[in-house]
Amino acid sequence: MKTGARILLEGLQREGVETIFGYPGGSVLPIYDELYDSEIQHILVRHEQAAAHAADGYARASGRVGVCLATSGPGACNLVTGIATAYMDSVPMVAITGQVPTSMLGNDAFQESDITGITMPITKHNYLVKHAADLPQAVRDAFYIAGTGRQGPVLIDIPKDVMTAQLEEVPPVGTARLRGYQPTYEGHALQIEKAVGLIADAARPVLYVGGGVIAAGASGEVARLAELMLIPITTTLMGLGAIPCDHPLSLGMIGMHGTEAANYAVTECDLLIAVGVRFDDRVTGKIEAFAPNARVIHIDIDPAEIGKNKPVDVPIVGDAKSVLQRILHRLVKKEGREGWLDRVRRWKEAAALGTDTSAALGPAYILAEMSDLLGENGIIVTEVGQNQMWAAQHYCFRRPRTWISSGGLGTMGYGFPAAIGAHFARPDETVVDVAGDGSFQMNIQELGTVAHYHIPVKVVILNNMYLGMVRQWQELFYDRRYSYTELPPVDFVGIARAYGVDGMRVEEKADVRPALLAAFESDGPFVLDFRIEREANVFPMVPAGAAINEMIGRRQR
Amino acid sequence: MKAHTLQVLVENKAGVLSRVAGLFSRRGFNIESLTVGTCEEPGMSRMTIVVLGDDAEVEQVKKQLNKLIDVIKVSDITERSTVDRELALIKVAAEAGDSRAEVMQIASIFRAQIIDVGTRSVILEVTGDTEKIDALETLLRQYGIKEFVRTGKIALLRGSKGAKAQK
């Protein structure tokens, strides 16, 4: 005889799950009872939202499906922000929630919520499993859906009586059985042929690559295509790390806080090769003025993204890696794009960073020092806001899956728990959460989790005592009326110590490097509270709704 | 904006209608009518959805519907040769006398059935394409429509070609 809870855990193990993040409660007690003896490692977070973000960070750092667990009602609802975050960034995740017994469903029972109804718009798919015999197949299908095609979160809701039901015979598990779900991996041959022709003939091509390239493991193919055909590359926020920041053909990030070189190059290109991107408004700015003179090739695994925001000349539905391989196979080395490459190089040089000679402690200096110290060895997770954009601009990402950030939803409070998840996925790497003082306070209770398990995550707070990005918008677009964006000073080191976590406050430039070294050399968690200049801004910036070549705050020469 | 008719084959499972309807509301698609019932394939249901929009919008609707795991096949049958029908029940004010006679006459012209007669009203049952039902409604309005309910459109392709499973 096996209980539903046992069957669930066996299902998870069959899918290769080693670590899950969760928080117990009445409706999941049968699962927790089974976990007590299980080989699966369970990490107790301090808030269910953190469980979802940790599962998400685990997935992004490893490329495997992340798993979180919560009880019914409030526990399940607390996962919602984390699930929505994963949905917007196409992160493979399975969220398991407890539910009131089937006999109580729909009765407004204690701690009941219709979590499948609530999460319908923010999951790739979800299940309410009403019979223990359905559990093995539901788990198999859920992992298959989460981890294939355009990846995303799947929720499995399990009533308590289904967890306790005793089964004499557990139904065998086959392959996933989904007649309505057949993702396309191979691009259409004719479209690939057309793309090859356009790439060979273009005079001013640009590669525009995003998170889909990271998900598909297609970084190598992107670099080969760029090098073979002499094509400059820009990445989206989600695509950072797809190409080394110091690659000669790299233009850096595109969009609202993108580089001048990237934004000008896309504006002037005659062929835009978009790979694993979705033409988000934070990238395109005014859509009519985005790559206005270019033909567009769009490679994406999700057919619904193609042509959604921007008309496309050559749509290719498929996996970025296999499609690029087939394109590469047909191309011969390009000569003579020197004029275009020279032009791009001049934009890059004109906007290159000078040496930071100011006395004030600024974010760029801290991030550059961090980048220098960690070299190729770090995973950078961020919160949301100025800290995120500074990290995207000033840290040099060289490998895929070393940049972990909430792009689509822009979830404050994401970084710290996601960093915890990233650590369990990649325990060999130094994991740093780049935070703002506002964002860090949104899931600051996870100091308890890092202390409890001695998780060596480093928190680098760029503390300006503001909700910095909102304040920046108020400065630029609301006549400096700082309505409710100023935060009183907080003794973050004191809070960290209260949880049993080491910390240090830094106010001088000269102390930055020693403080970072102390944090990186510590074998446990560490909080660094950098008191930075209060009104530093993220520049360049494209005002919302403007064309991407209409940047403000360009660096002065 | 024009009306597009989609035929959508879905898994016959709890919550599927909610997923489809939720998709329309969440993405701001303009749904005109939606009918659903079991069909010839075991375990599946067939929806007929009439959606208002330009071609690009309807293309998005189709792609987004296709992404739902429980959706097996989406076919746009707007430009194809179809038979389509709606059923409507109309309760019309009709006192015994001249007006009732007129209502019954109109009903017979439209091949509608009188399925209930009260002291001050009659109920008509009519099937036909959308235009026919619209026309009947317009005619009956002068007598006073007390209640009016219609099913929304159902449609099938003519001839042997069908929109069967396999995406």
mmCIF file of C-alpha atoms in Angstrom, chain A residues 291-542:
data_model
loop_
_atom_site.group_PDB
_atom_site.id
_atom_site.type_symbol
_atom_site.label_atom_id
_atom_site.label_comp_id
_atom_site.label_asym_id
_atom_site.label_seq_id
_atom_site.Cartn_x
_atom_site.Cartn_y
_atom_site.Cartn_z
ATOM 1 C CA ALA A 291 14.706 48.780 -36.704
ATOM 2 C CA PRO A 292 12.623 50.869 -39.117
ATOM 3 C CA ASN A 293 14.627 50.031 -42.251
ATOM 4 C CA ALA A 294 15.351 46.401 -41.547
ATOM 5 C CA ARG A 295 14.099 43.134 -42.804
ATOM 6 C CA VAL A 296 13.389 40.914 -39.818
ATOM 7 C CA ILE A 297 14.169 37.250 -39.263
ATOM 8 C CA HIS A 298 12.570 35.986 -36.068
ATOM 9 C CA ILE A 299 13.541 32.610 -34.612
ATOM 10 C CA ASP A 300 11.436 31.546 -31.632
ATOM 11 C CA ILE A 301 10.062 28.340 -30.184
ATOM 12 C CA ASP A 302 6.736 30.019 -29.414
ATOM 13 C CA PRO A 303 4.760 30.708 -32.611
ATOM 14 C CA ALA A 304 2.601 33.239 -30.768
ATOM 15 C CA GLU A 305 5.611 35.531 -30.256
ATOM 16 C CA ILE A 306 6.312 35.791 -33.957
ATOM 17 C CA GLY A 307 4.665 38.845 -35.417
ATOM 18 C CA LYS A 308 2.971 39.688 -32.098
ATOM 19 C CA ASN A 309 4.587 43.100 -31.710
ATOM 20 C CA LYS A 310 6.537 43.635 -34.925
ATOM 21 C CA PRO A 311 5.879 42.409 -38.472
ATOM 22 C CA VAL A 312 8.369 39.751 -39.526
ATOM 23 C CA ASP A 313 9.748 38.922 -42.976
ATOM 24 C CA VAL A 314 11.057 35.453 -42.191
ATOM 25 C CA PRO A 315 9.352 33.693 -39.286
ATOM 26 C CA ILE A 316 11.063 30.532 -38.057
ATOM 27 C CA VAL A 317 9.353 28.517 -35.344
ATOM 28 C CA GLY A 318 11.832 26.236 -33.640
ATOM 29 C CA ASP A 319 14.541 25.677 -31.082
ATOM 30 C CA ALA A 320 17.213 28.380 -31.364
ATOM 31 C CA LYS A 321 20.063 25.896 -31.213
ATOM 32 C CA SER A 322 18.897 23.525 -33.919
ATOM 33 C CA VAL A 323 17.681 26.319 -36.197
ATOM 34 C CA LEU A 324 20.982 28.222 -35.916
ATOM 35 C CA GLN A 325 22.919 25.023 -36.559
ATOM 36 C CA ARG A 326 20.991 24.460 -39.757
ATOM 37 C CA ILE A 327 21.508 28.061 -40.818
ATOM 38 C CA LEU A 328 25.242 27.855 -40.058
ATOM 39 C CA HIS A 329 25.516 24.692 -42.069
ATOM 40 C CA ARG A 330 24.492 26.535 -45.225
ATOM 41 C CA LEU A 331 26.519 29.726 -44.853
ATOM 42 C CA VAL A 332 29.965 30.502 -46.197
ATOM 43 C CA LYS A 333 32.279 32.989 -44.524
ATOM 44 C CA LYS A 334 31.457 36.585 -45.187
ATOM 45 C CA GLU A 335 34.062 39.142 -46.157
ATOM 46 C CA GLY A 336 33.772 42.879 -46.511
ATOM 47 C CA ARG A 337 31.469 44.167 -43.845
ATOM 48 C CA GLU A 338 34.286 46.363 -42.570
ATOM 49 C CA GLY A 339 32.412 49.608 -43.186
ATOM 50 C CA TRP A 340 29.496 48.549 -41.013
ATOM 51 C CA LEU A 341 31.728 47.084 -38.326
ATOM 52 C CA ASP A 342 33.822 50.279 -38.267
ATOM 53 C CA ARG A 343 30.724 52.389 -37.824
ATOM 54 C CA VAL A 344 29.566 50.193 -34.940
ATOM 55 C CA ARG A 345 33.036 50.296 -33.394
ATOM 56 C CA ARG A 346 33.022 54.093 -33.437
ATOM 57 C CA TRP A 347 29.718 54.160 -31.523
ATOM 58 C CA LYS A 348 31.179 51.786 -28.982
ATOM 59 C CA GLU A 349 34.320 53.864 -28.524
ATOM 60 C CA ALA A 350 32.427 57.133 -28.296
ATOM 61 C CA ALA A 351 30.396 55.832 -25.380
ATOM 62 C CA ALA A 352 33.117 53.824 -23.668
ATOM 63 C CA LEU A 353 33.405 54.231 -19.939
ATOM 64 C CA GLY A 354 36.167 56.462 -18.750
ATOM 65 C CA THR A 355 37.914 55.950 -15.436
ATOM 66 C CA ASP A 356 35.682 56.813 -12.500
ATOM 67 C CA THR A 357 37.606 59.657 -10.825
ATOM 68 C CA SER A 358 34.845 61.091 -8.658
ATOM 69 C CA ALA A 359 35.263 60.886 -4.906
ATOM 70 C CA ALA A 360 31.688 59.787 -4.298
ATOM 71 C CA LEU A 361 30.872 56.110 -3.834
ATOM 72 C CA GLY A 362 28.934 55.190 -6.971
ATOM 73 C CA PRO A 363 27.321 51.962 -8.125
ATOM 74 C CA ALA A 364 29.406 51.673 -11.302
ATOM 75 C CA TYR A 365 32.608 51.583 -9.275
ATOM 76 C CA ILE A 366 31.320 48.883 -6.921
ATOM 77 C CA LEU A 367 30.065 46.707 -9.771
ATOM 78 C CA ALA A 368 33.262 47.108 -11.774
ATOM 79 C CA GLU A 369 35.319 46.082 -8.733
ATOM 80 C CA MET A 370 33.041 43.097 -8.206
ATOM 81 C CA SER A 371 33.317 42.095 -11.839
ATOM 82 C CA ASP A 372 37.076 42.358 -11.622
ATOM 83 C CA LEU A 373 37.286 40.282 -8.444
ATOM 84 C CA LEU A 374 34.939 37.502 -9.507
ATOM 85 C CA GLY A 375 36.146 37.265 -13.102
ATOM 86 C CA GLU A 376 34.395 34.240 -14.582
ATOM 87 C CA ASN A 377 33.423 32.717 -11.260
ATOM 88 C CA GLY A 378 30.278 34.428 -10.135
ATOM 89 C CA ILE A 379 26.537 34.129 -10.542
ATOM 90 C CA ILE A 380 24.907 37.522 -10.226
ATOM 91 C CA VAL A 381 21.292 37.611 -9.131
ATOM 92 C CA THR A 382 19.536 40.945 -8.810
ATOM 93 C CA GLU A 383 16.579 42.611 -7.271
ATOM 94 C CA VAL A 384 14.624 45.066 -9.418
ATOM 95 C CA GLY A 385 15.213 48.720 -10.084
ATOM 96 C CA GLN A 386 18.342 50.813 -10.413
ATOM 97 C CA ASN A 387 20.444 48.071 -8.799
ATOM 98 C CA GLN A 388 19.333 45.684 -11.543
ATOM 99 C CA MET A 389 20.076 48.054 -14.398
ATOM 100 C CA TRP A 390 23.449 49.080 -12.969
ATOM 101 C CA ALA A 391 24.394 45.436 -12.623
ATOM 102 C CA ALA A 392 23.260 44.771 -16.197
ATOM 103 C CA GLN A 393 25.333 47.716 -17.453
ATOM 104 C CA HIS A 394 28.501 47.525 -15.398
ATOM 105 C CA TYR A 395 29.103 43.872 -14.611
ATOM 106 C CA CYS A 396 30.839 41.887 -17.322
ATOM 107 C CA PHE A 397 28.865 38.691 -17.981
ATOM 108 C CA ARG A 398 30.806 36.063 -19.864
ATOM 109 C CA ARG A 399 28.815 32.838 -19.560
ATOM 110 C CA PRO A 400 25.155 31.864 -19.877
ATOM 111 C CA ARG A 401 23.213 31.325 -16.642
ATOM 112 C CA THR A 402 25.443 33.657 -14.644
ATOM 113 C CA TRP A 403 22.906 36.503 -14.804
ATOM 114 C CA ILE A 404 19.610 35.863 -12.992
ATOM 115 C CA SER A 405 17.064 38.650 -12.845
ATOM 116 C CA SER A 406 13.329 39.222 -13.023
ATOM 117 C CA GLY A 407 12.906 40.719 -16.492
ATOM 118 C CA GLY A 408 9.294 40.405 -17.565
ATOM 119 C CA LEU A 409 7.475 40.954 -14.300
ATOM 120 C CA GLY A 410 10.108 43.136 -12.609
ATOM 121 C CA THR A 411 9.556 41.586 -9.206
ATOM 122 C CA MET A 412 11.065 43.452 -6.256
ATOM 123 C CA GLY A 413 12.163 40.982 -3.600
ATOM 124 C CA TYR A 414 13.072 38.401 -6.232
ATOM 125 C CA GLY A 415 16.833 38.461 -5.965
ATOM 126 C CA PHE A 416 17.618 37.270 -2.464
ATOM 127 C CA PRO A 417 15.491 34.096 -2.524
ATOM 128 C CA ALA A 418 16.450 33.414 -6.158
ATOM 129 C CA ALA A 419 20.096 33.612 -5.079
ATOM 130 C CA ILE A 420 19.366 30.925 -2.489
ATOM 131 C CA GLY A 421 17.958 28.709 -5.236
ATOM 132 C CA ALA A 422 20.921 29.448 -7.502
ATOM 133 C CA HIS A 423 23.293 28.336 -4.752
ATOM 134 C CA PHE A 424 21.647 24.900 -4.511
ATOM 135 C CA ALA A 425 21.793 24.542 -8.289
ATOM 136 C CA ARG A 426 25.464 25.587 -8.495
ATOM 137 C CA PRO A 427 27.096 25.188 -5.065
ATOM 138 C CA ASP A 428 30.525 25.602 -6.653
ATOM 139 C CA GLU A 429 29.864 29.211 -7.695
ATOM 140 C CA THR A 430 29.957 32.444 -5.710
ATOM 141 C CA VAL A 431 26.367 33.699 -5.765
ATOM 142 C CA VAL A 432 25.818 37.422 -5.254
ATOM 143 C CA ASP A 433 22.483 39.184 -4.861
ATOM 144 C CA VAL A 434 22.842 42.758 -6.083
ATOM 145 C CA ALA A 435 20.114 44.582 -4.170
ATOM 146 C CA GLY A 436 18.602 47.952 -3.544
ATOM 147 C CA ASP A 437 17.598 48.887 -0.029
ATOM 148 C CA GLY A 438 13.926 48.882 -1.082
ATOM 149 C CA SER A 439 13.933 45.514 -2.829
ATOM 150 C CA PHE A 440 16.001 43.795 -0.160
ATOM 151 C CA GLN A 441 13.417 44.723 2.435
ATOM 152 C CA MET A 442 10.749 42.891 0.435
ATOM 153 C CA ASN A 443 12.133 39.454 1.306
ATOM 154 C CA ILE A 444 14.605 40.343 4.037
ATOM 155 C CA GLN A 445 13.210 37.554 6.255
ATOM 156 C CA GLU A 446 15.161 35.052 4.140
ATOM 157 C CA LEU A 447 18.191 36.068 6.196
ATOM 158 C CA GLY A 448 16.719 33.416 8.485
ATOM 159 C CA THR A 449 16.997 30.791 5.733
ATOM 160 C CA VAL A 450 20.605 31.605 4.783
ATOM 161 C CA ALA A 451 21.593 31.617 8.454
ATOM 162 C CA HIS A 452 19.748 28.333 9.172
ATOM 163 C CA TYR A 453 21.457 26.410 6.345
ATOM 164 C CA HIS A 454 24.673 28.459 6.282
ATOM 165 C CA ILE A 455 24.051 29.318 2.613
ATOM 166 C CA PRO A 456 27.036 31.382 1.392
ATOM 167 C CA VAL A 457 25.010 33.914 -0.594
ATOM 168 C CA LYS A 458 26.490 37.424 -0.620
ATOM 169 C CA VAL A 459 24.120 40.388 -0.577
ATOM 170 C CA VAL A 460 25.493 43.601 -2.069
ATOM 171 C CA ILE A 461 23.084 46.401 -1.191
ATOM 172 C CA LEU A 462 23.435 49.556 -3.277
ATOM 173 C CA ASN A 463 21.806 51.638 -0.599
ATOM 174 C CA ASN A 464 20.619 55.108 -1.582
ATOM 175 C CA MET A 465 17.704 55.300 0.859
ATOM 176 C CA TYR A 466 15.288 55.671 -2.021
ATOM 177 C CA LEU A 467 13.143 53.490 -4.193
ATOM 178 C CA GLY A 468 15.770 54.559 -6.666
ATOM 179 C CA MET A 469 14.269 53.842 -10.068
ATOM 180 C CA VAL A 470 10.916 55.317 -9.135
ATOM 181 C CA ARG A 471 12.714 58.336 -7.724
ATOM 182 C CA GLN A 472 14.653 58.642 -10.992
ATOM 183 C CA TRP A 473 11.377 58.727 -12.938
ATOM 184 C CA GLN A 474 10.004 61.308 -10.522
ATOM 185 C CA GLU A 475 13.134 63.402 -11.023
ATOM 186 C CA LEU A 476 12.954 63.240 -14.817
ATOM 187 C CA PHE A 477 9.227 63.174 -15.501
ATOM 188 C CA TYR A 478 7.438 64.437 -12.356
ATOM 189 C CA ASP A 479 9.385 67.608 -11.614
ATOM 190 C CA ARG A 480 11.380 66.086 -8.725
ATOM 191 C CA ARG A 481 8.274 65.527 -6.636
ATOM 192 C CA TYR A 482 9.566 62.535 -4.665
ATOM 193 C CA SER A 483 6.205 61.224 -3.622
ATOM 194 C CA TYR A 484 6.681 58.351 -1.146
ATOM 195 C CA THR A 485 9.968 57.094 -2.546
ATOM 196 C CA GLU A 486 12.310 58.136 0.241
ATOM 197 C CA LEU A 487 13.164 55.395 2.708
ATOM 198 C CA PRO A 488 14.555 56.040 6.180
ATOM 199 C CA PRO A 489 18.019 54.657 6.895
ATOM 200 C CA VAL A 490 18.113 51.041 7.976
ATOM 201 C CA ASP A 491 20.864 49.294 9.893
ATOM 202 C CA PHE A 492 21.136 46.319 7.533
ATOM 203 C CA VAL A 493 24.262 45.030 9.229
ATOM 204 C CA GLY A 494 22.428 45.049 12.547
ATOM 205 C CA ILE A 495 19.507 43.130 11.047
ATOM 206 C CA ALA A 496 21.848 40.605 9.452
ATOM 207 C CA ARG A 497 23.626 40.079 12.765
ATOM 208 C CA ALA A 498 20.319 39.588 14.550
ATOM 209 C CA TYR A 499 19.684 36.644 12.221
ATOM 210 C CA GLY A 500 23.238 35.388 12.740
ATOM 211 C CA VAL A 501 24.565 36.624 9.403
ATOM 212 C CA ASP A 502 27.814 38.542 9.057
ATOM 213 C CA GLY A 503 27.800 42.005 7.507
ATOM 214 C CA MET A 504 29.690 45.218 6.893
ATOM 215 C CA ARG A 505 28.757 48.787 6.068
ATOM 216 C CA VAL A 506 30.882 50.613 3.469
ATOM 217 C CA GLU A 507 30.897 54.364 2.893
ATOM 218 C CA GLU A 508 34.245 55.078 1.222
ATOM 219 C CA LYS A 509 35.545 54.098 -2.175
ATOM 220 C CA ALA A 510 38.783 52.853 -0.690
ATOM 221 C CA ASP A 511 36.909 50.310 1.413
ATOM 222 C CA VAL A 512 35.008 48.709 -1.491
ATOM 223 C CA ARG A 513 37.562 46.149 -2.559
ATOM 224 C CA PRO A 514 38.527 44.966 0.937
ATOM 225 C CA ALA A 515 34.857 44.634 1.869
ATOM 226 C CA LEU A 516 34.075 42.602 -1.271
ATOM 227 C CA LEU A 517 37.093 40.409 -0.587
ATOM 228 C CA ALA A 518 35.968 39.818 2.978
ATOM 229 C CA ALA A 519 32.513 38.793 1.771
ATOM 230 C CA PHE A 520 33.784 36.516 -1.004
ATOM 231 C CA GLU A 521 36.328 34.857 1.268
ATOM 232 C CA SER A 522 33.780 34.174 3.993
ATOM 233 C CA ASP A 523 32.364 30.652 3.837
ATOM 234 C CA GLY A 524 28.904 31.778 4.933
ATOM 235 C CA PRO A 525 26.292 34.363 4.008
ATOM 236 C CA PHE A 526 27.400 37.994 4.064
ATOM 237 C CA VAL A 527 25.586 41.318 3.793
ATOM 238 C CA LEU A 528 27.420 44.373 2.429
ATOM 239 C CA ASP A 529 25.622 47.671 2.898
ATOM 240 C CA PHE A 530 27.126 50.153 0.425
ATOM 241 C CA ARG A 531 25.938 53.695 1.143
ATOM 242 C CA ILE A 532 26.054 55.115 -2.366
ATOM 243 C CA GLU A 533 25.442 58.619 -3.634
ATOM 244 C CA ARG A 534 21.748 59.192 -3.123
ATOM 245 C CA GLU A 535 20.663 60.614 -6.463
ATOM 246 C CA ALA A 536 22.774 58.645 -8.923
ATOM 247 C CA ASN A 537 20.793 57.783 -12.048
ATOM 248 C CA VAL A 538 20.785 54.974 -14.569
ATOM 249 C CA PHE A 539 21.922 56.402 -17.887
ATOM 250 C CA PRO A 540 21.577 56.271 -20.791
ATOM 251 C CA MET A 541 17.824 56.037 -20.724
ATOM 252 C CA VAL A 542 15.122 55.967 -23.371
#
